[in-house]
Amino acid sequence: PVLAVRAEALRLQGCLREAILDCDEALGLERACRGALGTRGRCQLELGKFQQAVADLGRAVEGAPAAPLLVARAEARVHLREFEEAVADCSAALAEAEDALAFAVRAEAQLLAGRPRECLADCERALALEPSDAYTWAVRGQASLLESRCAEAVRHCERALELCPQLEIAGTVRARARAQAGGALA
């Protein structure tokens, strides 16, 4: 466990490759070390190695799911376009406790699965817990646009841009909403 703790500290410092090496060593000593599997899975997620992240995080949650690990696995599954599995992981995490990130990840999975109403409900709950999450505001804007609620989409994207002016998706969705409204929204 000492190596797993050190690996998590390295991950939090952004030293992902070094953290993975410590996790590998810890797993060599104890093949089912949940801490090492969870940390290595999160590192893989941050490095864009989504298949490996899902595998490690899946092993980490076997037998005793932990909400943060389920949400991390859900994030990897969204990148792999495994939307139903991502929704299931987030729902399992939310059964343990309400969490803004779990709602936000599930909202994105719902949006990408073509379920804007469910997405909007999850965005609402995520933003109630974390109102300064710019990306969730942008996802809410995308879902509103899919529902042909252009004025709402513009408002949500403008809020996202207030919080994070460089968030490209918010600007893109806002422009599409204005165009879809036929120029009625300035």
mmCIF file with all atom_site columns, C-alpha atoms in Angstrom:
data_model
loop_
_atom_site.group_PDB
_atom_site.id
_atom_site.type_symbol
_atom_site.label_atom_id
_atom_site.label_alt_id
_atom_site.label_comp_id
_atom_site.label_asym_id
_atom_site.label_entity_id
_atom_site.label_seq_id
_atom_site.pdbx_PDB_ins_code
_atom_site.Cartn_x
_atom_site.Cartn_y
_atom_site.Cartn_z
_atom_site.occupancy
_atom_site.B_iso_or_equiv
_atom_site.pdbx_formal_charge
_atom_site.auth_seq_id
_atom_site.auth_comp_id
_atom_site.auth_asym_id
_atom_site.auth_atom_id
_atom_site.pdbx_PDB_model_num
ATOM 1   C CA . PRO A 1 1   ? 0.000   0.000  0.000   1.00 0.00 ? 1   PRO A CA 1
ATOM 2   C CA . VAL A 1 2   ? 2.905   2.426  0.545   1.00 0.00 ? 2   VAL A CA 1
ATOM 3   C CA . LEU A 1 3   ? 3.732   2.328  -3.168  1.00 0.00 ? 3   LEU A CA 1
ATOM 4   C CA . ALA A 1 4   ? 0.056   2.877  -4.018  1.00 0.00 ? 4   ALA A CA 1
ATOM 5   C CA . VAL A 1 5   ? -0.088  5.909  -1.720  1.00 0.00 ? 5   VAL A CA 1
ATOM 6   C CA . ARG A 1 6   ? 3.087   7.323  -3.251  1.00 0.00 ? 6   ARG A CA 1
ATOM 7   C CA . ALA A 1 7   ? 1.679   6.644  -6.741  1.00 0.00 ? 7   ALA A CA 1
ATOM 8   C CA . GLU A 1 8   ? -1.491  8.599  -5.931  1.00 0.00 ? 8   GLU A CA 1
ATOM 9   C CA . ALA A 1 9   ? 0.620   11.503 -4.644  1.00 0.00 ? 9   ALA A CA 1
ATOM 10  C CA . LEU A 1 10  ? 2.627   11.438 -7.876  1.00 0.00 ? 10  LEU A CA 1
ATOM 11  C CA . ARG A 1 11  ? -0.607  11.395 -9.929  1.00 0.00 ? 11  ARG A CA 1
ATOM 12  C CA . LEU A 1 12  ? -1.912  14.427 -8.056  1.00 0.00 ? 12  LEU A CA 1
ATOM 13  C CA . GLN A 1 13  ? 1.361   16.228 -8.846  1.00 0.00 ? 13  GLN A CA 1
ATOM 14  C CA . GLY A 1 14  ? 0.933   15.416 -12.540 1.00 0.00 ? 14  GLY A CA 1
ATOM 15  C CA . CYS A 1 15  ? 3.757   12.850 -12.648 1.00 0.00 ? 15  CYS A CA 1
ATOM 16  C CA . LEU A 1 16  ? 1.619   10.266 -14.404 1.00 0.00 ? 16  LEU A CA 1
ATOM 17  C CA . ARG A 1 17  ? 4.291   8.002  -15.852 1.00 0.00 ? 17  ARG A CA 1
ATOM 18  C CA . GLU A 1 18  ? 6.134   7.810  -12.531 1.00 0.00 ? 18  GLU A CA 1
ATOM 19  C CA . ALA A 1 19  ? 2.843   7.050  -10.777 1.00 0.00 ? 19  ALA A CA 1
ATOM 20  C CA . ILE A 1 20  ? 2.182   4.200  -13.215 1.00 0.00 ? 20  ILE A CA 1
ATOM 21  C CA . LEU A 1 21  ? 5.626   2.749  -12.482 1.00 0.00 ? 21  LEU A CA 1
ATOM 22  C CA . ASP A 1 22  ? 4.874   2.772  -8.737  1.00 0.00 ? 22  ASP A CA 1
ATOM 23  C CA . CYS A 1 23  ? 1.473   1.175  -9.405  1.00 0.00 ? 23  CYS A CA 1
ATOM 24  C CA . ASP A 1 24  ? 3.089   -1.535 -11.513 1.00 0.00 ? 24  ASP A CA 1
ATOM 25  C CA . GLU A 1 25  ? 5.534   -2.261 -8.702  1.00 0.00 ? 25  GLU A CA 1
ATOM 26  C CA . ALA A 1 26  ? 2.748   -2.328 -6.103  1.00 0.00 ? 26  ALA A CA 1
ATOM 27  C CA . LEU A 1 27  ? 0.720   -4.689 -8.293  1.00 0.00 ? 27  LEU A CA 1
ATOM 28  C CA . GLY A 1 28  ? 3.769   -6.931 -8.633  1.00 0.00 ? 28  GLY A CA 1
ATOM 29  C CA . LEU A 1 29  ? 3.696   -7.315 -4.859  1.00 0.00 ? 29  LEU A CA 1
ATOM 30  C CA . GLU A 1 30  ? -0.083  -7.531 -4.490  1.00 0.00 ? 30  GLU A CA 1
ATOM 31  C CA . ARG A 1 31  ? -1.959  -8.328 -7.725  1.00 0.00 ? 31  ARG A CA 1
ATOM 32  C CA . ALA A 1 32  ? -5.340  -7.064 -6.488  1.00 0.00 ? 32  ALA A CA 1
ATOM 33  C CA . CYS A 1 33  ? -4.244  -3.824 -4.804  1.00 0.00 ? 33  CYS A CA 1
ATOM 34  C CA . ARG A 1 34  ? -7.326  -1.639 -5.376  1.00 0.00 ? 34  ARG A CA 1
ATOM 35  C CA . GLY A 1 35  ? -5.436  1.569  -4.620  1.00 0.00 ? 35  GLY A CA 1
ATOM 36  C CA . ALA A 1 36  ? -2.796  0.845  -7.246  1.00 0.00 ? 36  ALA A CA 1
ATOM 37  C CA . LEU A 1 37  ? -5.393  -0.267 -9.809  1.00 0.00 ? 37  LEU A CA 1
ATOM 38  C CA . GLY A 1 38  ? -7.474  2.853  -9.210  1.00 0.00 ? 38  GLY A CA 1
ATOM 39  C CA . THR A 1 39  ? -4.517  5.202  -9.441  1.00 0.00 ? 39  THR A CA 1
ATOM 40  C CA . ARG A 1 40  ? -3.140  3.499  -12.544 1.00 0.00 ? 40  ARG A CA 1
ATOM 41  C CA . GLY A 1 41  ? -6.589  3.639  -14.132 1.00 0.00 ? 41  GLY A CA 1
ATOM 42  C CA . ARG A 1 42  ? -6.914  7.372  -13.437 1.00 0.00 ? 42  ARG A CA 1
ATOM 43  C CA . CYS A 1 43  ? -3.430  7.952  -14.877 1.00 0.00 ? 43  CYS A CA 1
ATOM 44  C CA . GLN A 1 44  ? -4.368  6.008  -18.010 1.00 0.00 ? 44  GLN A CA 1
ATOM 45  C CA . LEU A 1 45  ? -7.516  8.153  -18.312 1.00 0.00 ? 45  LEU A CA 1
ATOM 46  C CA . GLU A 1 46  ? -5.518  11.364 -18.072 1.00 0.00 ? 46  GLU A CA 1
ATOM 47  C CA . LEU A 1 47  ? -3.044  10.035 -20.663 1.00 0.00 ? 47  LEU A CA 1
ATOM 48  C CA . GLY A 1 48  ? -5.885  9.237  -23.077 1.00 0.00 ? 48  GLY A CA 1
ATOM 49  C CA . LYS A 1 49  ? -5.403  5.466  -22.806 1.00 0.00 ? 49  LYS A CA 1
ATOM 50  C CA . PHE A 1 50  ? -9.090  4.764  -22.365 1.00 0.00 ? 50  PHE A CA 1
ATOM 51  C CA . GLN A 1 51  ? -9.119  0.985  -22.908 1.00 0.00 ? 51  GLN A CA 1
ATOM 52  C CA . GLN A 1 52  ? -6.448  0.478  -20.252 1.00 0.00 ? 52  GLN A CA 1
ATOM 53  C CA . ALA A 1 53  ? -8.272  2.896  -17.933 1.00 0.00 ? 53  ALA A CA 1
ATOM 54  C CA . VAL A 1 54  ? -11.519 0.942  -18.222 1.00 0.00 ? 54  VAL A CA 1
ATOM 55  C CA . ALA A 1 55  ? -9.677  -2.343 -17.565 1.00 0.00 ? 55  ALA A CA 1
ATOM 56  C CA . ASP A 1 56  ? -7.783  -1.103 -14.491 1.00 0.00 ? 56  ASP A CA 1
ATOM 57  C CA . LEU A 1 57  ? -10.748 0.783  -13.043 1.00 0.00 ? 57  LEU A CA 1
ATOM 58  C CA . GLY A 1 58  ? -12.967 -2.238 -13.650 1.00 0.00 ? 58  GLY A CA 1
ATOM 59  C CA . ARG A 1 59  ? -10.623 -4.432 -11.645 1.00 0.00 ? 59  ARG A CA 1
ATOM 60  C CA . ALA A 1 60  ? -10.433 -1.778 -8.927  1.00 0.00 ? 60  ALA A CA 1
ATOM 61  C CA . VAL A 1 61  ? -14.213 -1.667 -8.436  1.00 0.00 ? 61  VAL A CA 1
ATOM 62  C CA . GLU A 1 62  ? -14.746 -5.441 -8.511  1.00 0.00 ? 62  GLU A CA 1
ATOM 63  C CA . GLY A 1 63  ? -16.440 -6.607 -5.353  1.00 0.00 ? 63  GLY A CA 1
ATOM 64  C CA . ALA A 1 64  ? -16.516 -3.226 -3.653  1.00 0.00 ? 64  ALA A CA 1
ATOM 65  C CA . PRO A 1 65  ? -17.415 -0.355 -6.005  1.00 0.00 ? 65  PRO A CA 1
ATOM 66  C CA . ALA A 1 66  ? -16.153 3.074  -5.039  1.00 0.00 ? 66  ALA A CA 1
ATOM 67  C CA . ALA A 1 67  ? -17.906 6.116  -6.480  1.00 0.00 ? 67  ALA A CA 1
ATOM 68  C CA . PRO A 1 68  ? -14.806 8.047  -7.646  1.00 0.00 ? 68  PRO A CA 1
ATOM 69  C CA . LEU A 1 69  ? -13.471 4.984  -9.477  1.00 0.00 ? 69  LEU A CA 1
ATOM 70  C CA . LEU A 1 70  ? -16.833 4.369  -11.125 1.00 0.00 ? 70  LEU A CA 1
ATOM 71  C CA . VAL A 1 71  ? -16.974 7.978  -12.325 1.00 0.00 ? 71  VAL A CA 1
ATOM 72  C CA . ALA A 1 72  ? -13.426 7.781  -13.678 1.00 0.00 ? 72  ALA A CA 1
ATOM 73  C CA . ARG A 1 73  ? -14.319 4.578  -15.533 1.00 0.00 ? 73  ARG A CA 1
ATOM 74  C CA . ALA A 1 74  ? -17.455 6.291  -16.875 1.00 0.00 ? 74  ALA A CA 1
ATOM 75  C CA . GLU A 1 75  ? -15.310 9.151  -18.228 1.00 0.00 ? 75  GLU A CA 1
ATOM 76  C CA . ALA A 1 76  ? -13.135 6.641  -20.077 1.00 0.00 ? 76  ALA A CA 1
ATOM 77  C CA . ARG A 1 77  ? -16.235 4.907  -21.409 1.00 0.00 ? 77  ARG A CA 1
ATOM 78  C CA . VAL A 1 78  ? -17.598 8.186  -22.788 1.00 0.00 ? 78  VAL A CA 1
ATOM 79  C CA . HIS A 1 79  ? -14.364 8.589  -24.770 1.00 0.00 ? 79  HIS A CA 1
ATOM 80  C CA . LEU A 1 80  ? -14.793 5.019  -26.028 1.00 0.00 ? 80  LEU A CA 1
ATOM 81  C CA . ARG A 1 81  ? -18.415 5.817  -27.013 1.00 0.00 ? 81  ARG A CA 1
ATOM 82  C CA . GLU A 1 82  ? -19.733 3.233  -24.520 1.00 0.00 ? 82  GLU A CA 1
ATOM 83  C CA . PHE A 1 83  ? -22.555 5.518  -23.439 1.00 0.00 ? 83  PHE A CA 1
ATOM 84  C CA . GLU A 1 84  ? -24.866 2.974  -21.799 1.00 0.00 ? 84  GLU A CA 1
ATOM 85  C CA . GLU A 1 85  ? -22.014 1.610  -19.704 1.00 0.00 ? 85  GLU A CA 1
ATOM 86  C CA . ALA A 1 86  ? -20.986 5.149  -18.735 1.00 0.00 ? 86  ALA A CA 1
ATOM 87  C CA . VAL A 1 87  ? -24.545 5.942  -17.638 1.00 0.00 ? 87  VAL A CA 1
ATOM 88  C CA . ALA A 1 88  ? -24.634 2.718  -15.595 1.00 0.00 ? 88  ALA A CA 1
ATOM 89  C CA . ASP A 1 89  ? -21.312 3.505  -13.894 1.00 0.00 ? 89  ASP A CA 1
ATOM 90  C CA . CYS A 1 90  ? -22.457 7.019  -12.994 1.00 0.00 ? 90  CYS A CA 1
ATOM 91  C CA . SER A 1 91  ? -25.797 5.729  -11.729 1.00 0.00 ? 91  SER A CA 1
ATOM 92  C CA . ALA A 1 92  ? -23.978 3.241  -9.507  1.00 0.00 ? 92  ALA A CA 1
ATOM 93  C CA . ALA A 1 93  ? -21.740 6.017  -8.187  1.00 0.00 ? 93  ALA A CA 1
ATOM 94  C CA . LEU A 1 94  ? -24.756 8.230  -7.544  1.00 0.00 ? 94  LEU A CA 1
ATOM 95  C CA . ALA A 1 95  ? -26.394 5.430  -5.581  1.00 0.00 ? 95  ALA A CA 1
ATOM 96  C CA . GLU A 1 96  ? -23.532 5.848  -3.081  1.00 0.00 ? 96  GLU A CA 1
ATOM 97  C CA . ALA A 1 97  ? -23.745 9.657  -2.880  1.00 0.00 ? 97  ALA A CA 1
ATOM 98  C CA . GLU A 1 98  ? -24.779 12.685 -4.915  1.00 0.00 ? 98  GLU A CA 1
ATOM 99  C CA . ASP A 1 99  ? -21.775 14.013 -6.783  1.00 0.00 ? 99  ASP A CA 1
ATOM 100 C CA . ALA A 1 100 ? -21.548 16.855 -9.298  1.00 0.00 ? 100 ALA A CA 1
ATOM 101 C CA . LEU A 1 101 ? -18.961 15.097 -11.455 1.00 0.00 ? 101 LEU A CA 1
ATOM 102 C CA . ALA A 1 102 ? -21.034 11.899 -11.633 1.00 0.00 ? 102 ALA A CA 1
ATOM 103 C CA . PHE A 1 103 ? -24.080 13.900 -12.747 1.00 0.00 ? 103 PHE A CA 1
ATOM 104 C CA . ALA A 1 104 ? -21.972 15.841 -15.269 1.00 0.00 ? 104 ALA A CA 1
ATOM 105 C CA . VAL A 1 105 ? -20.378 12.740 -16.803 1.00 0.00 ? 105 VAL A CA 1
ATOM 106 C CA . ARG A 1 106 ? -23.752 11.021 -16.970 1.00 0.00 ? 106 ARG A CA 1
ATOM 107 C CA . ALA A 1 107 ? -25.218 14.144 -18.599 1.00 0.00 ? 107 ALA A CA 1
ATOM 108 C CA . GLU A 1 108 ? -22.554 14.054 -21.304 1.00 0.00 ? 108 GLU A CA 1
ATOM 109 C CA . ALA A 1 109 ? -23.164 10.341 -21.902 1.00 0.00 ? 109 ALA A CA 1
ATOM 110 C CA . GLN A 1 110 ? -26.916 10.986 -22.129 1.00 0.00 ? 110 GLN A CA 1
ATOM 111 C CA . LEU A 1 111 ? -26.329 13.798 -24.626 1.00 0.00 ? 111 LEU A CA 1
ATOM 112 C CA . LEU A 1 112 ? -24.046 11.704 -26.815 1.00 0.00 ? 112 LEU A CA 1
ATOM 113 C CA . ALA A 1 113 ? -26.529 8.817  -26.656 1.00 0.00 ? 113 ALA A CA 1
ATOM 114 C CA . GLY A 1 114 ? -29.186 11.127 -28.098 1.00 0.00 ? 114 GLY A CA 1
ATOM 115 C CA . ARG A 1 115 ? -31.184 11.703 -24.917 1.00 0.00 ? 115 ARG A CA 1
ATOM 116 C CA . PRO A 1 116 ? -31.231 15.485 -24.432 1.00 0.00 ? 116 PRO A CA 1
ATOM 117 C CA . ARG A 1 117 ? -34.042 15.487 -21.843 1.00 0.00 ? 117 ARG A CA 1
ATOM 118 C CA . GLU A 1 118 ? -32.162 13.116 -19.561 1.00 0.00 ? 118 GLU A CA 1
ATOM 119 C CA . CYS A 1 119 ? -29.026 15.163 -20.177 1.00 0.00 ? 119 CYS A CA 1
ATOM 120 C CA . LEU A 1 120 ? -30.786 18.368 -19.130 1.00 0.00 ? 120 LEU A CA 1
ATOM 121 C CA . ALA A 1 121 ? -32.024 16.741 -15.911 1.00 0.00 ? 121 ALA A CA 1
ATOM 122 C CA . ASP A 1 122 ? -28.502 15.589 -15.037 1.00 0.00 ? 122 ASP A CA 1
ATOM 123 C CA . CYS A 1 123 ? -27.034 19.005 -15.916 1.00 0.00 ? 123 CYS A CA 1
ATOM 124 C CA . GLU A 1 124 ? -29.564 20.626 -13.593 1.00 0.00 ? 124 GLU A CA 1
ATOM 125 C CA . ARG A 1 125 ? -28.497 18.371 -10.733 1.00 0.00 ? 125 ARG A CA 1
ATOM 126 C CA . ALA A 1 126 ? -24.776 18.770 -11.473 1.00 0.00 ? 126 ALA A CA 1
ATOM 127 C CA . LEU A 1 127 ? -25.039 22.550 -11.600 1.00 0.00 ? 127 LEU A CA 1
ATOM 128 C CA . ALA A 1 128 ? -27.050 22.638 -8.372  1.00 0.00 ? 128 ALA A CA 1
ATOM 129 C CA . LEU A 1 129 ? -24.016 21.034 -6.708  1.00 0.00 ? 129 LEU A CA 1
ATOM 130 C CA . GLU A 1 130 ? -21.300 22.825 -8.729  1.00 0.00 ? 130 GLU A CA 1
ATOM 131 C CA . PRO A 1 131 ? -22.674 25.990 -10.377 1.00 0.00 ? 131 PRO A CA 1
ATOM 132 C CA . SER A 1 132 ? -19.277 27.121 -11.690 1.00 0.00 ? 132 SER A CA 1
ATOM 133 C CA . ASP A 1 133 ? -18.675 24.092 -13.954 1.00 0.00 ? 133 ASP A CA 1
ATOM 134 C CA . ALA A 1 134 ? -18.326 25.722 -17.372 1.00 0.00 ? 134 ALA A CA 1
ATOM 135 C CA . TYR A 1 135 ? -18.265 22.462 -19.304 1.00 0.00 ? 135 TYR A CA 1
ATOM 136 C CA . THR A 1 136 ? -21.579 21.327 -17.788 1.00 0.00 ? 136 THR A CA 1
ATOM 137 C CA . TRP A 1 137 ? -23.113 24.675 -18.781 1.00 0.00 ? 137 TRP A CA 1
ATOM 138 C CA . ALA A 1 138 ? -21.915 24.034 -22.342 1.00 0.00 ? 138 ALA A CA 1
ATOM 139 C CA . VAL A 1 139 ? -23.335 20.495 -22.332 1.00 0.00 ? 139 VAL A CA 1
ATOM 140 C CA . ARG A 1 140 ? -26.611 21.964 -21.079 1.00 0.00 ? 140 ARG A CA 1
ATOM 141 C CA . GLY A 1 141 ? -26.496 24.392 -23.993 1.00 0.00 ? 141 GLY A CA 1
ATOM 142 C CA . GLN A 1 142 ? -25.972 21.532 -26.461 1.00 0.00 ? 142 GLN A CA 1
ATOM 143 C CA . ALA A 1 143 ? -28.923 19.606 -25.032 1.00 0.00 ? 143 ALA A CA 1
ATOM 144 C CA . SER A 1 144 ? -31.119 22.714 -25.156 1.00 0.00 ? 144 SER A CA 1
ATOM 145 C CA . LEU A 1 145 ? -30.175 23.201 -28.799 1.00 0.00 ? 145 LEU A CA 1
ATOM 146 C CA . LEU A 1 146 ? -31.120 19.585 -29.582 1.00 0.00 ? 146 LEU A CA 1
ATOM 147 C CA . GLU A 1 147 ? -34.489 20.331 -28.017 1.00 0.00 ? 147 GLU A CA 1
ATOM 148 C CA . SER A 1 148 ? -34.765 23.417 -30.320 1.00 0.00 ? 148 SER A CA 1
ATOM 149 C CA . ARG A 1 149 ? -34.686 25.738 -27.318 1.00 0.00 ? 149 ARG A CA 1
ATOM 150 C CA . CYS A 1 150 ? -32.299 28.167 -28.962 1.00 0.00 ? 150 CYS A CA 1
ATOM 151 C CA . ALA A 1 151 ? -32.624 31.067 -26.504 1.00 0.00 ? 151 ALA A CA 1
ATOM 152 C CA . GLU A 1 152 ? -31.862 28.733 -23.597 1.00 0.00 ? 152 GLU A CA 1
ATOM 153 C CA . ALA A 1 153 ? -28.918 27.236 -25.482 1.00 0.00 ? 153 ALA A CA 1
ATOM 154 C CA . VAL A 1 154 ? -27.468 30.713 -26.031 1.00 0.00 ? 154 VAL A CA 1
ATOM 155 C CA . ARG A 1 155 ? -27.941 31.641 -22.344 1.00 0.00 ? 155 ARG A CA 1
ATOM 156 C CA . HIS A 1 156 ? -26.313 28.428 -21.121 1.00 0.00 ? 156 HIS A CA 1
ATOM 157 C CA . CYS A 1 157 ? -23.355 28.833 -23.489 1.00 0.00 ? 157 CYS A CA 1
ATOM 158 C CA . GLU A 1 158 ? -22.902 32.467 -22.520 1.00 0.00 ? 158 GLU A CA 1
ATOM 159 C CA . ARG A 1 159 ? -22.740 31.378 -18.873 1.00 0.00 ? 159 ARG A CA 1
ATOM 160 C CA . ALA A 1 160 ? -20.128 28.770 -19.822 1.00 0.00 ? 160 ALA A CA 1
ATOM 161 C CA . LEU A 1 161 ? -18.095 31.444 -21.615 1.00 0.00 ? 161 LEU A CA 1
ATOM 162 C CA . GLU A 1 162 ? -18.338 33.792 -18.622 1.00 0.00 ? 162 GLU A CA 1
ATOM 163 C CA . LEU A 1 163 ? -16.789 31.052 -16.498 1.00 0.00 ? 163 LEU A CA 1
ATOM 164 C CA . CYS A 1 164 ? -14.260 29.893 -19.095 1.00 0.00 ? 164 CYS A CA 1
ATOM 165 C CA . PRO A 1 165 ? -13.813 32.267 -22.069 1.00 0.00 ? 165 PRO A CA 1
ATOM 166 C CA . GLN A 1 166 ? -11.590 29.793 -23.959 1.00 0.00 ? 166 GLN A CA 1
ATOM 167 C CA . LEU A 1 167 ? -14.156 26.952 -23.912 1.00 0.00 ? 167 LEU A CA 1
ATOM 168 C CA . GLU A 1 168 ? -14.511 26.445 -27.669 1.00 0.00 ? 168 GLU A CA 1
ATOM 169 C CA . ILE A 1 169 ? -17.525 24.154 -27.584 1.00 0.00 ? 169 ILE A CA 1
ATOM 170 C CA . ALA A 1 170 ? -19.587 26.824 -25.827 1.00 0.00 ? 170 ALA A CA 1
ATOM 171 C CA . GLY A 1 171 ? -18.825 29.372 -28.542 1.00 0.00 ? 171 GLY A CA 1
ATOM 172 C CA . THR A 1 172 ? -19.580 26.854 -31.284 1.00 0.00 ? 172 THR A CA 1
ATOM 173 C CA . VAL A 1 173 ? -22.912 25.798 -29.780 1.00 0.00 ? 173 VAL A CA 1
ATOM 174 C CA . ARG A 1 174 ? -23.888 29.427 -29.152 1.00 0.00 ? 174 ARG A CA 1
ATOM 175 C CA . ALA A 1 175 ? -23.217 30.267 -32.802 1.00 0.00 ? 175 ALA A CA 1
ATOM 176 C CA . ARG A 1 176 ? -25.248 27.247 -33.978 1.00 0.00 ? 176 ARG A CA 1
ATOM 177 C CA . ALA A 1 177 ? -28.141 28.206 -31.687 1.00 0.00 ? 177 ALA A CA 1
ATOM 178 C CA . ARG A 1 178 ? -28.145 31.748 -33.043 1.00 0.00 ? 178 ARG A CA 1
ATOM 179 C CA . ALA A 1 179 ? -28.049 30.454 -36.613 1.00 0.00 ? 179 ALA A CA 1
ATOM 180 C CA . GLN A 1 180 ? -30.849 27.965 -35.945 1.00 0.00 ? 180 GLN A CA 1
ATOM 181 C CA . ALA A 1 181 ? -32.959 30.784 -34.477 1.00 0.00 ? 181 ALA A CA 1
ATOM 182 C CA . GLY A 1 182 ? -32.570 32.622 -37.765 1.00 0.00 ? 182 GLY A CA 1
ATOM 183 C CA . GLY A 1 183 ? -30.649 35.564 -36.388 1.00 0.00 ? 183 GLY A CA 1
ATOM 184 C CA . ALA A 1 184 ? -33.395 36.425 -33.890 1.00 0.00 ? 184 ALA A CA 1
ATOM 185 C CA . LEU A 1 185 ? -30.903 36.009 -31.045 1.00 0.00 ? 185 LEU A CA 1
ATOM 186 C CA . ALA A 1 186 ? -28.106 38.545 -30.884 1.00 0.00 ? 186 ALA A CA 1
#
